[in-house]
Structures are given as C-alpha cells and as structure tokens.
Coordinates of C-alpha atoms and ligand atoms in Angstrom, one line a residue:
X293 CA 175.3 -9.7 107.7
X294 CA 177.3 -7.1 105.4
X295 CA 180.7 -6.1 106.1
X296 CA 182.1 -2.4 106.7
X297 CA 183.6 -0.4 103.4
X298 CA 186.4 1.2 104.6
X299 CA 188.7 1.3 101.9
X300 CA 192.0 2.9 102.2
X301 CA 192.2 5.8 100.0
X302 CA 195.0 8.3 98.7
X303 CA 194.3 11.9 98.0
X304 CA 194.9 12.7 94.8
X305 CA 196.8 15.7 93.7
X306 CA 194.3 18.2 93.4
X307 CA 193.3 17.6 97.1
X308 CA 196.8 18.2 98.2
X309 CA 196.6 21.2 96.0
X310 CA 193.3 22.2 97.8
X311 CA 195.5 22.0 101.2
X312 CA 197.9 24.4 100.2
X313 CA 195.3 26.9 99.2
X314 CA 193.5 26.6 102.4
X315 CA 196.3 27.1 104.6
X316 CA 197.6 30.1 102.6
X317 CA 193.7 31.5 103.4
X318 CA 194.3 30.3 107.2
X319 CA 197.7 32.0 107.4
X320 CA 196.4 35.3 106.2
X321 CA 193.6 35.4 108.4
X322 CA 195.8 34.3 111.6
X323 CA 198.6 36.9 110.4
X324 CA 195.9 40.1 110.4
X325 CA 194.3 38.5 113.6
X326 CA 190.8 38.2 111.8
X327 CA 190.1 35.3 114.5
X328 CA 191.7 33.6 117.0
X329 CA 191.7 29.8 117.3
X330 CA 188.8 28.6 119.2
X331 CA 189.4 25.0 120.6
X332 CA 185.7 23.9 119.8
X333 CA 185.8 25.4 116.6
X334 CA 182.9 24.0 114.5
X335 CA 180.5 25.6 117.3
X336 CA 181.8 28.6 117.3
X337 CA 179.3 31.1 115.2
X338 CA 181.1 33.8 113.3
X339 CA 179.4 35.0 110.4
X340 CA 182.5 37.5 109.1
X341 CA 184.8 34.5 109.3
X342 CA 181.9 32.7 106.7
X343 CA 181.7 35.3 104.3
X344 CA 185.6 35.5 103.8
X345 CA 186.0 31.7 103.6
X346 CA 182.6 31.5 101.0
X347 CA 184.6 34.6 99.4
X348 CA 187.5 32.0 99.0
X349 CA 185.4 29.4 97.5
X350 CA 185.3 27.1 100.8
X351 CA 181.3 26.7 101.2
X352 CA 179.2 24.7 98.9
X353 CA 182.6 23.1 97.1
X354 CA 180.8 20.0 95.8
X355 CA 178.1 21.5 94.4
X356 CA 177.1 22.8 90.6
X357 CA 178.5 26.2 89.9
X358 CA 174.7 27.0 88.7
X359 CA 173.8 27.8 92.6
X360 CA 176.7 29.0 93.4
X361 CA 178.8 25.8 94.5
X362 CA 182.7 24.9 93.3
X363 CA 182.0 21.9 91.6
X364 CA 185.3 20.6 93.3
X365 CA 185.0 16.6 94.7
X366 CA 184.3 15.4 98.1
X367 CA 188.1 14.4 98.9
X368 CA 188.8 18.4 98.4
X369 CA 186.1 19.2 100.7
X370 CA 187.6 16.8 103.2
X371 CA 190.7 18.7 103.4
X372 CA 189.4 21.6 103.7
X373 CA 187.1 20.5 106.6
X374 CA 190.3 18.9 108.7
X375 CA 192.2 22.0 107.8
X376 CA 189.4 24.4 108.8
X377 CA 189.5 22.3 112.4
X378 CA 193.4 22.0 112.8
X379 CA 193.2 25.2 112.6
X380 CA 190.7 26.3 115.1
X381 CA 188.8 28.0 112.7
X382 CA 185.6 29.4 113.9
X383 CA 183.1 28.2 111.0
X384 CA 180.6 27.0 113.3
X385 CA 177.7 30.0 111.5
X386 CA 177.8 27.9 108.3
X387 CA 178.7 24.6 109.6
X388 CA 175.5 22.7 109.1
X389 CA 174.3 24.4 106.2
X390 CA 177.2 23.3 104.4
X391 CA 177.5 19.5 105.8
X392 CA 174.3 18.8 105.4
X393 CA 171.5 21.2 104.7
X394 CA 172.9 22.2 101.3
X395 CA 173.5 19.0 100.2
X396 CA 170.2 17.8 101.3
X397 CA 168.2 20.7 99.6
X398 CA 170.5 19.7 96.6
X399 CA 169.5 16.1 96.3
X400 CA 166.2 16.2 97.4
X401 CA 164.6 20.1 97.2
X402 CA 162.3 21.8 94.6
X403 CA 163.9 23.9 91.9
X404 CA 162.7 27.1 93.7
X405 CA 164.3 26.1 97.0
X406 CA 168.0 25.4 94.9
X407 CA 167.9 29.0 93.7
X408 CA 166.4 30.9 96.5
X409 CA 168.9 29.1 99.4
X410 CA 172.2 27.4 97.8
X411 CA 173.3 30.4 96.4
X412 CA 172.9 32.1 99.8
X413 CA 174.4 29.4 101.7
X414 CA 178.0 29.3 99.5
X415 CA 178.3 33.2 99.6
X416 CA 178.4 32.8 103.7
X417 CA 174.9 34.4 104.1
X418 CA 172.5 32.3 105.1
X419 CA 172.7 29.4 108.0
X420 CA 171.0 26.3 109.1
X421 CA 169.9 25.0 112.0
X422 CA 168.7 20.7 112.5
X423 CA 164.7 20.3 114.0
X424 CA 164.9 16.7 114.6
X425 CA 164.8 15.7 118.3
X426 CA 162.0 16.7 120.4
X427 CA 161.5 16.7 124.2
X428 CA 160.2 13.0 123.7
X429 CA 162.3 12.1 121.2
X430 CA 165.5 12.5 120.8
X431 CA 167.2 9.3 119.6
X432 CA 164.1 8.2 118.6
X433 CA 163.5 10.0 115.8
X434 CA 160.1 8.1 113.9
X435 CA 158.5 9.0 117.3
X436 CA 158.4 12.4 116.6
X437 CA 155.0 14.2 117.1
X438 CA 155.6 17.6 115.6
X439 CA 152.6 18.0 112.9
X440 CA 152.5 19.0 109.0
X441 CA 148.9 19.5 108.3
X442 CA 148.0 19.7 104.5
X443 CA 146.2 23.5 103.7
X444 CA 146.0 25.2 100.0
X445 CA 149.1 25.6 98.8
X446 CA 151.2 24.1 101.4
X447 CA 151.6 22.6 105.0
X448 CA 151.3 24.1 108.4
X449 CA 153.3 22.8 111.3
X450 CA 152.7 22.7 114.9
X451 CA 154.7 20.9 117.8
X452 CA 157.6 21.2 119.4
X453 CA 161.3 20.6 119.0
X454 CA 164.1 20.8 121.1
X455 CA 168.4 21.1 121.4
X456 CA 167.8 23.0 118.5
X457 CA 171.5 24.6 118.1
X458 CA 171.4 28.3 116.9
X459 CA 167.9 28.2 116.3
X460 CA 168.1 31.6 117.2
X461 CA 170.8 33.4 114.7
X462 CA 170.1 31.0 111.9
X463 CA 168.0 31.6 108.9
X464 CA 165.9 28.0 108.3
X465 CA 165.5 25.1 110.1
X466 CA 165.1 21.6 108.3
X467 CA 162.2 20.1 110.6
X468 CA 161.1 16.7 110.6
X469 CA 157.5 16.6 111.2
X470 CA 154.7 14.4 110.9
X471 CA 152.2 14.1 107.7
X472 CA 150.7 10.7 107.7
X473 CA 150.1 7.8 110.3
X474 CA 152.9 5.4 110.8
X475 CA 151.0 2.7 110.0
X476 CA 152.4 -1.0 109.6
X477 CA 156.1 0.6 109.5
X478 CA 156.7 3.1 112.0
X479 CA 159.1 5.2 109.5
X480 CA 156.4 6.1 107.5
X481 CA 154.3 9.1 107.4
X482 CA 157.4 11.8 108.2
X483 CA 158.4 14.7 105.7
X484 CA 161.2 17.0 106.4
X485 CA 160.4 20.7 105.8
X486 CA 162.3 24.0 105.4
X487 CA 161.0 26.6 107.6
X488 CA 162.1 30.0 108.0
X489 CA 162.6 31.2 111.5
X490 CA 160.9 34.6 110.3
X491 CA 157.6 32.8 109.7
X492 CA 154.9 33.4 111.9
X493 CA 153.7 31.0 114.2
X494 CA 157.4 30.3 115.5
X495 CA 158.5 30.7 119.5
X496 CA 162.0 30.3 119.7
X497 CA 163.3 29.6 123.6
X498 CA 167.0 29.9 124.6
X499 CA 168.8 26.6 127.1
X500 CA 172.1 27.7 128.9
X501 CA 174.3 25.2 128.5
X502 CA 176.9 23.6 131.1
X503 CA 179.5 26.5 130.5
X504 CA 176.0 29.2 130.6
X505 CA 176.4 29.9 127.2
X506 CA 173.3 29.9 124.9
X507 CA 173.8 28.0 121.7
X508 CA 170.8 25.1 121.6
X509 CA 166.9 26.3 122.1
X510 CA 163.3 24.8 122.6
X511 CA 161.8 25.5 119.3
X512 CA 157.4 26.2 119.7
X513 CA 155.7 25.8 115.8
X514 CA 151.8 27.0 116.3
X515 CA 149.9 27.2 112.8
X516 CA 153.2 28.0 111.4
X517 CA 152.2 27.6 107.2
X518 CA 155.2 26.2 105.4
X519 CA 155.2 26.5 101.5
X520 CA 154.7 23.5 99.4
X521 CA 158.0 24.4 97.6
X522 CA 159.7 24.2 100.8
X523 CA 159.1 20.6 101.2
X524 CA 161.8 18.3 101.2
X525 CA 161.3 15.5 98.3
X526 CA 157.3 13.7 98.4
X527 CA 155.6 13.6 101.5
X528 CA 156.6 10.6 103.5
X529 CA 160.2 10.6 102.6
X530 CA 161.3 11.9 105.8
X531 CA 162.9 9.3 106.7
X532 CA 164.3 8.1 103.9
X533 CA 166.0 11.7 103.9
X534 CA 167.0 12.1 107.4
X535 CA 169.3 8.6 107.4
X536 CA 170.6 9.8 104.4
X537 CA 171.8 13.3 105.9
X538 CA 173.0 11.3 109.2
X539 CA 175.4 10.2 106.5
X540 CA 177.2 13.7 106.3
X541 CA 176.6 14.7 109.9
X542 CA 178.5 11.9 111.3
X543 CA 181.2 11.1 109.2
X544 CA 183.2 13.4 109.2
X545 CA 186.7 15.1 110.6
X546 CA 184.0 17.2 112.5
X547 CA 183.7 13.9 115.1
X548 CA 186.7 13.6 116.5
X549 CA 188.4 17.1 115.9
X550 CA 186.3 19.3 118.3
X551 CA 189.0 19.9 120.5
X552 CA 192.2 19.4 118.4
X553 CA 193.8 22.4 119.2
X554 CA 194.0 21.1 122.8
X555 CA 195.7 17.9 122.2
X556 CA 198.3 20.1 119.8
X557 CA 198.6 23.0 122.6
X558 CA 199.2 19.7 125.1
X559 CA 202.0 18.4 121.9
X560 CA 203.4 22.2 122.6
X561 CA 203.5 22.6 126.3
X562 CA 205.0 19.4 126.8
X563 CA 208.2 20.0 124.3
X564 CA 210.5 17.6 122.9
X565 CA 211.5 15.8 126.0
X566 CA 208.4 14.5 127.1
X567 CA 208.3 12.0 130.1
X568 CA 207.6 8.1 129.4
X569 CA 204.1 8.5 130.6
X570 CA 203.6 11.7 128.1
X571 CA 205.2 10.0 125.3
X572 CA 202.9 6.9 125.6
X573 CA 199.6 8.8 126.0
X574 CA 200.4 11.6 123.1
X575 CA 201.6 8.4 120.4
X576 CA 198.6 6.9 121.4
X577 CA 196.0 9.6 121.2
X578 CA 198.3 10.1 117.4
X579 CA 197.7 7.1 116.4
X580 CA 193.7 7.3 117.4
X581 CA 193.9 10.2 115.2
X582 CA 195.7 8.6 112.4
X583 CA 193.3 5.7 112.3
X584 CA 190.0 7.9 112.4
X585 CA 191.2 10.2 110.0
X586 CA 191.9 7.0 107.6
X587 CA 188.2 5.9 108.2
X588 CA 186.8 9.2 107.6
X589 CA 188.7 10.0 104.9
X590 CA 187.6 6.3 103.3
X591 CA 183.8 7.4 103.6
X592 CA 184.6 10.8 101.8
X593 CA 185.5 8.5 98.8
X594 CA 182.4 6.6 99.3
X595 CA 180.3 9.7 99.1
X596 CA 182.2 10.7 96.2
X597 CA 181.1 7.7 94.7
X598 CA 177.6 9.0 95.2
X599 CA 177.0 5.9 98.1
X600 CA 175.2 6.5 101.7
X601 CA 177.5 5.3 103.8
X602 CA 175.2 5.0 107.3
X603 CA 176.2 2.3 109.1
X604 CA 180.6 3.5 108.9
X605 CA 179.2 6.8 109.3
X606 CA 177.7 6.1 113.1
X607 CA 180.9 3.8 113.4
X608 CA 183.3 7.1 112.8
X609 CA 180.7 9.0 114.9
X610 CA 180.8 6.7 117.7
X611 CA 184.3 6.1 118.0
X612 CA 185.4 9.4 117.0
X613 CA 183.5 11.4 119.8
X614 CA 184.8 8.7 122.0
X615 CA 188.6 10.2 121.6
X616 CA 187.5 13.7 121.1
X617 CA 186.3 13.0 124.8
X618 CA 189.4 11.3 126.4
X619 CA 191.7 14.1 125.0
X620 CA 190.9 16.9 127.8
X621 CA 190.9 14.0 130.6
X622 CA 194.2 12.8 129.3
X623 CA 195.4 16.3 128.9
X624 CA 194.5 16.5 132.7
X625 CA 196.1 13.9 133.7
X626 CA 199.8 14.6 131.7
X627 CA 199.9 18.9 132.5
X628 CA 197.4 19.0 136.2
X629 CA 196.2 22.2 136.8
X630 CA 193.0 23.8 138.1
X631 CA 190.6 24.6 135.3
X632 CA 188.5 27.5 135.0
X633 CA 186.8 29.5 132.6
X634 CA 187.9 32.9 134.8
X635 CA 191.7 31.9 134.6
X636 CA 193.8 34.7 133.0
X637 CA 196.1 31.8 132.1
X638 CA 194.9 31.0 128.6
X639 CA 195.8 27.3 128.4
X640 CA 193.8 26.6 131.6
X641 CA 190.6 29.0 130.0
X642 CA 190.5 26.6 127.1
X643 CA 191.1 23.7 129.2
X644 CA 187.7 24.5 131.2
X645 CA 185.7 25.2 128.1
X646 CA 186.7 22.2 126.5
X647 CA 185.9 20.1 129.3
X648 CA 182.6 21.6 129.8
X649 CA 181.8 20.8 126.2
X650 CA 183.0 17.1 126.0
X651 CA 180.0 15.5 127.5
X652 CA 178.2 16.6 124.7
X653 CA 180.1 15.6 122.5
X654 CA 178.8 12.0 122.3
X655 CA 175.1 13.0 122.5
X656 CA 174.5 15.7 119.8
X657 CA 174.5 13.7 116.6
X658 CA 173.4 10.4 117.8
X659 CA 174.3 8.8 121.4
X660 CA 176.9 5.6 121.5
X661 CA 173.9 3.5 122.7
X662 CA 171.9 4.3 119.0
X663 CA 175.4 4.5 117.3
X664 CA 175.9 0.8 118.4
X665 CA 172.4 -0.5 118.4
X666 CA 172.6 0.6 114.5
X667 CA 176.1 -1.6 114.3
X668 CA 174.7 -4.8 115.7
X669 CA 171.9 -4.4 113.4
X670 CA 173.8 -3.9 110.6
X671 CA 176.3 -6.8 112.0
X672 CA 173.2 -9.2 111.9
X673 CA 173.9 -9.5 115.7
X674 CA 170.0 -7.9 116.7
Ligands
FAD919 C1 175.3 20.1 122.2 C2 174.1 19.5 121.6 C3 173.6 20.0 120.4 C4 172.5 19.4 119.9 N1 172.0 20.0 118.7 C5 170.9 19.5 118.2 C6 170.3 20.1 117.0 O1 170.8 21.1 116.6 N2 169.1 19.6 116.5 C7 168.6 18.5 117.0 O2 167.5 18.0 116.5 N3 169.1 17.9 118.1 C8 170.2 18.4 118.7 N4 170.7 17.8 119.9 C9 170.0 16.7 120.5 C10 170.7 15.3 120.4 O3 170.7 14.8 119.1 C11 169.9 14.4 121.4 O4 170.1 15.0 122.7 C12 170.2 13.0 121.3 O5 169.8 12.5 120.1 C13 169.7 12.2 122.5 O6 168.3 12.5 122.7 P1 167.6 12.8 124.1 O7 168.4 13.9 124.7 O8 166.2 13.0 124.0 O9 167.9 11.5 125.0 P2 167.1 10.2 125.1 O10 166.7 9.8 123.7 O11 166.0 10.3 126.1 O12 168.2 9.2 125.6 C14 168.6 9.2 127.0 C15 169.5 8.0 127.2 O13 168.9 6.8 126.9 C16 169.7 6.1 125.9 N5 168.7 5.4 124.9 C17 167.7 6.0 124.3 N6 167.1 5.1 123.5 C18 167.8 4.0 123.6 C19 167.7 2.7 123.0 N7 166.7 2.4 122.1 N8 168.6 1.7 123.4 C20 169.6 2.0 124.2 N9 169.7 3.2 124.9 C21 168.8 4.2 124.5 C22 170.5 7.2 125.2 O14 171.6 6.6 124.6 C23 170.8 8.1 126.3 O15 171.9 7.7 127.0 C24 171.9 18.3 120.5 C25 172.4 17.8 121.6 C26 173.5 18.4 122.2 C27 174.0 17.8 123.5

C-alpha cells in the first residue's frame, strides 16, 4: 500500500509575480471588452482570445524556448491556469494542447513533430483534440479496437472514436490505437498517434449536447496513413503514455473551477448580509475550494519535480468535479429561480448553462467509478 504525496507547498515569489502579470493581461482584455466571462470557461473555443494570451507568453510556459515555450516552472503555470478560470477566461481553443498534448509531444515525440507542432501550439495557432474513448470503450481504455497497421513509411489507422471534443475546429488529434495483440498483459500492444484532421481517410460527425450545442463528435478513421514521425514514443508505449498524460488532465485547477464564476456571481448577489443558511453553504463550498486548490497546487510541485503523480491526480479529479457539481445545485437552492437558457436575465442564462453542463462534468476525464477503482488499487484495498 503507498500513501498519497500531497505536500503542502508555498508559491514562491516569482509565481506571485506571474499572478500580477496575468491579471494586468486579464484586466486589459475585460476593460476593452475583448471577451466576456464565460462561466464554463475552459470549453469555451476562442481562438482570438489564444493568440493574444500566447502573444503574452501564457501557452507552452514550461517548455524550452527552442519550440517556442517560456521556460518558466510548473507552479507559474499553475497560476496562471486558476487565474485564467477565476477569471472566466474563454481559453477552451488551446486548452488541451497546452495541458497535455504539448507536453506529451515534448516528452515523448520525434524531433520533427517538436518543431513542426510546439512552436504552433505556444503562438495560439494550432489546437488539440483527445482520441481515446471509443463507442465501446470509454473508461476502458486497453479495450480499444481502433487499428494502426504498419505500411512503408508509416502506419495507417482505421476504427472509430467517439466524445471526441472539437474534433471538428482542431488541428490534430492524439489517437490511441492498436498496433500489436494484448497478449499476456492487456496494456500491451497500444501506440498513441498524432493525426491531422486534414488527412484523408478521416469522417468527422458532430453530437448535440444537452444544452444542443456541438462541441464533442464521433470520429470515422478508414485507411487514414499516419507518418512514422508522428508516432508517439516506440510502438506499444501507448499506454505507458496515456497514464502519464492522465496525469496533467486531471490534476489540475481545471477540475473543480468549471463553473467558478457562478459560485463568485452567487458571493455577489447574495451581499454582505447573507442569511445563516447562505453563510454556512458559501464558507463551506470556500473551504472545498481552499482544500482542492492546496491539493492541486501540491501536485503542480510534484510535476515540477519531474514525478507522475496518477493516483492524487484521479483523487483531485474525482473530488474536484464532485464540488464543481454541487455548486449550481447549491446556488439553486440559496438564490431559487427558474433557469433557462432564453432568460434575458443574465444570472438565470448562466445558471441554465451551467447546470446543463455539470453532469458532464464527472464523466469527461475519467468517471468517479474508475477514479476510485484506481484509489483502492493504489490503497492495496483491490
Ligand atoms: C463533455 C465530455 C467531453 C468528452 N471529451 C472527450 C474527448 O475529447 N476525448 C475522449 O477520448 N473522450 C471524451 N469524453 C469521453 C469520456 O472520457 C467518457 O465518456 C468516459 O470515459 C466514460 O466512458 P463511456 O461514456 O463509454 O461510459 P462507460 O465506460 O460505458 O461507463 C458507463 C458507466 O459504467 C461505469 N463503469 C464502467 N466501467 C466500470 C468499472 N470497471 N467499474 C465500475 N464502474 C464502471 C462508469 O463509471 C459509468 O458510470 C468526453 C465525455 C464528456 C461527457
């Protein structure tokens, strides 16, 4: 049985710094209305809003200044991220390139893959999009049955993925696919590739969502040739990779800020004088917040420390999406009102889109039942 790392960490100075600059770039684009805050901000695609904060130096920040990145720490990207999301910032276009994507091709890529894509993704040009589940696999990922088939030169995929989010307005997909038998261990014999939605061979079909908007996709690969270059490490490291990128996706302030700017425009409404049943819902919801945001914050030291956190990562992800959930109930409990996304009211517009959203919350990314499972494992107690 191994116990959790979550060691309570200070930011040191230059992250604090890092804040200030941030919110001076926030300010200025709130003051000339360059966006308004969007309450589920880190979905919300706005490529002009990604090229001025890459312009800024807010994309890429960890990475070598040789493809394009900051070369700043992990704990200065953490700022950023919670400030980005306090904020309402609509950085949902280069979200996933940046989290994980980026730093995946960084670790693991060829040479010519660093060069042709990094660069792209800190300048606030080119976006990601995750191929992992598929319609009979989701959470379990080593069941995947979406092909790589060796040809001269490189691989060609065929299959099927699906929930693919923005699929359709992003530039590559990171797809993990199939290149050997599982054999003895079922995690073997997966490779993730990097697959331009250009290429041919690639049927790209929009879901609606519970609100109707269209943001995830069925994903069709037929004969669709993938480089060899755009491999993602050896062949049969896919899953070695994929846990390790799980690592980014579900640590972060990303998992339990979705909907922050409700619980603050809830802080608002209600005013200094709250009731005794506000008061005790809003300080607990704070102190939630204060405790995730010390647990994420501890894994953004671990990363810096060039660790793979896993295991506190699905423990921030699982909890985390937990409170991003309660907040809208809560918030419909302490100010009732009837929702909707036609309101004129724009307090009761959010409120609808936010609760439409919430379900989702605990599913994308790993549901609580895998989340836990993962825990007890680790735990020693299955
Ligand atoms: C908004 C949104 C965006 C998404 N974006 C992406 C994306 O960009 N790329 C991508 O690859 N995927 C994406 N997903 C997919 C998401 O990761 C999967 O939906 C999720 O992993 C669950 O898979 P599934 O839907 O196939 O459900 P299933 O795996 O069929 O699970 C159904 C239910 O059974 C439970 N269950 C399954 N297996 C077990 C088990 N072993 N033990 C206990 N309970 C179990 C699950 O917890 C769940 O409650 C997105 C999902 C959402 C909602």
């Amino acid at each position: 049985m191994r116990a959790f790392r979550f060691e309570s960490l200070t930011l040191p100075p230059e992250a604090d710094a890092m804040r200030r600059k941030v919110r001076v770039f926030l300010e200025d684009e709130r003051a000339n209305r360059r966006y308004a805050a969007h309450r589920t901000s880190w979905s919300t695609f706005d490529p002009e809003f990604s090229r001025r904060a890459a312009k800024a130096g807010f994309i890429g920040m960890t990475w070598p200044r040789q493809y394009g990145g900051g070369e700043y720490s992990n704990l200065e990207r953490f700022v950023v991220t919670e400030e980005m999301l306090a904020a309402g910032a609509p950085g949902g276009a280069h979200w996933i390139a940046d989290r994980q994507s980026g730093p995946q091709i960084l670790k693991h890529g060829s040479e010519r893959a660093k060069e042709l894509i990094l660069p792209r993704i800190a300048s606030g040009e080119c976006y990601f999009g995750i191929g992992m589940s598929e319609p009979d696999s989701g959470s379990d990922l080593a069941a995947a049955r979406t092909r790589a088939d060796r040809v001269e030169d490189g691989w060609v995929i065929n299959g099927a993925k699906i929930w693919t989010s923005n699929a359709h307005r992003v530039h590559y997909l990171i797809v993990l696919a199939r290149t050997g038998p599982p054999g003895q261990d079922r995690h073997a014999g997966l490779s993730q590739f990097i697959v331009d939605t250009t290429s041919k061979g690639i049927e790209i079909r929009p879901i609606m969502n519970l609100s109707g908007g269209h943001e995830f996709n069925e994903v069709f690969f037929k004969d669709c040739f993938v480089p060899d270059d755009m491999m993602i490490g050896k062949p049969g490291e896919g899953w070695t990779h994929v846990t390790g990128e799980l690592a980014f996706e579900r640590a972060g302030p990303d998992r339990f800020m979705s909907d922050i700017r409700l619980l603050v425009e809830l802080i608002n409404k209600v005013g200094h004088e709250p009731n005794e049943r506000q008061a005790v819902e809003i300080g607990r919801l704070a102190v939630h917040f204060a405790t995730l945001r010390r647990m994420s914050s501890s894994i953004a030291g671990l990363l810096e420390q060039g660790g793979t956190p896993v295991t506190e990562a699905a423990l921030v992800k699982d909890v985390g999406t937990a409170f991003e959930r309660e907040v809208p109930e809560i918030v419909r409990k302490l100010l009732p009102m009837e929702a909707s996304l036609d309101d004129e009211d724009e307090y009761s517009q959010g409120l609808a889109h936010v609760l439409l959203h919430a379900p989702s919350f605990t599913i994308r990314g790993g549901t609580p039942e895998i989340l836990r499972g993962m825990i007890a494992r680790s735990l020693g107690l299955r």
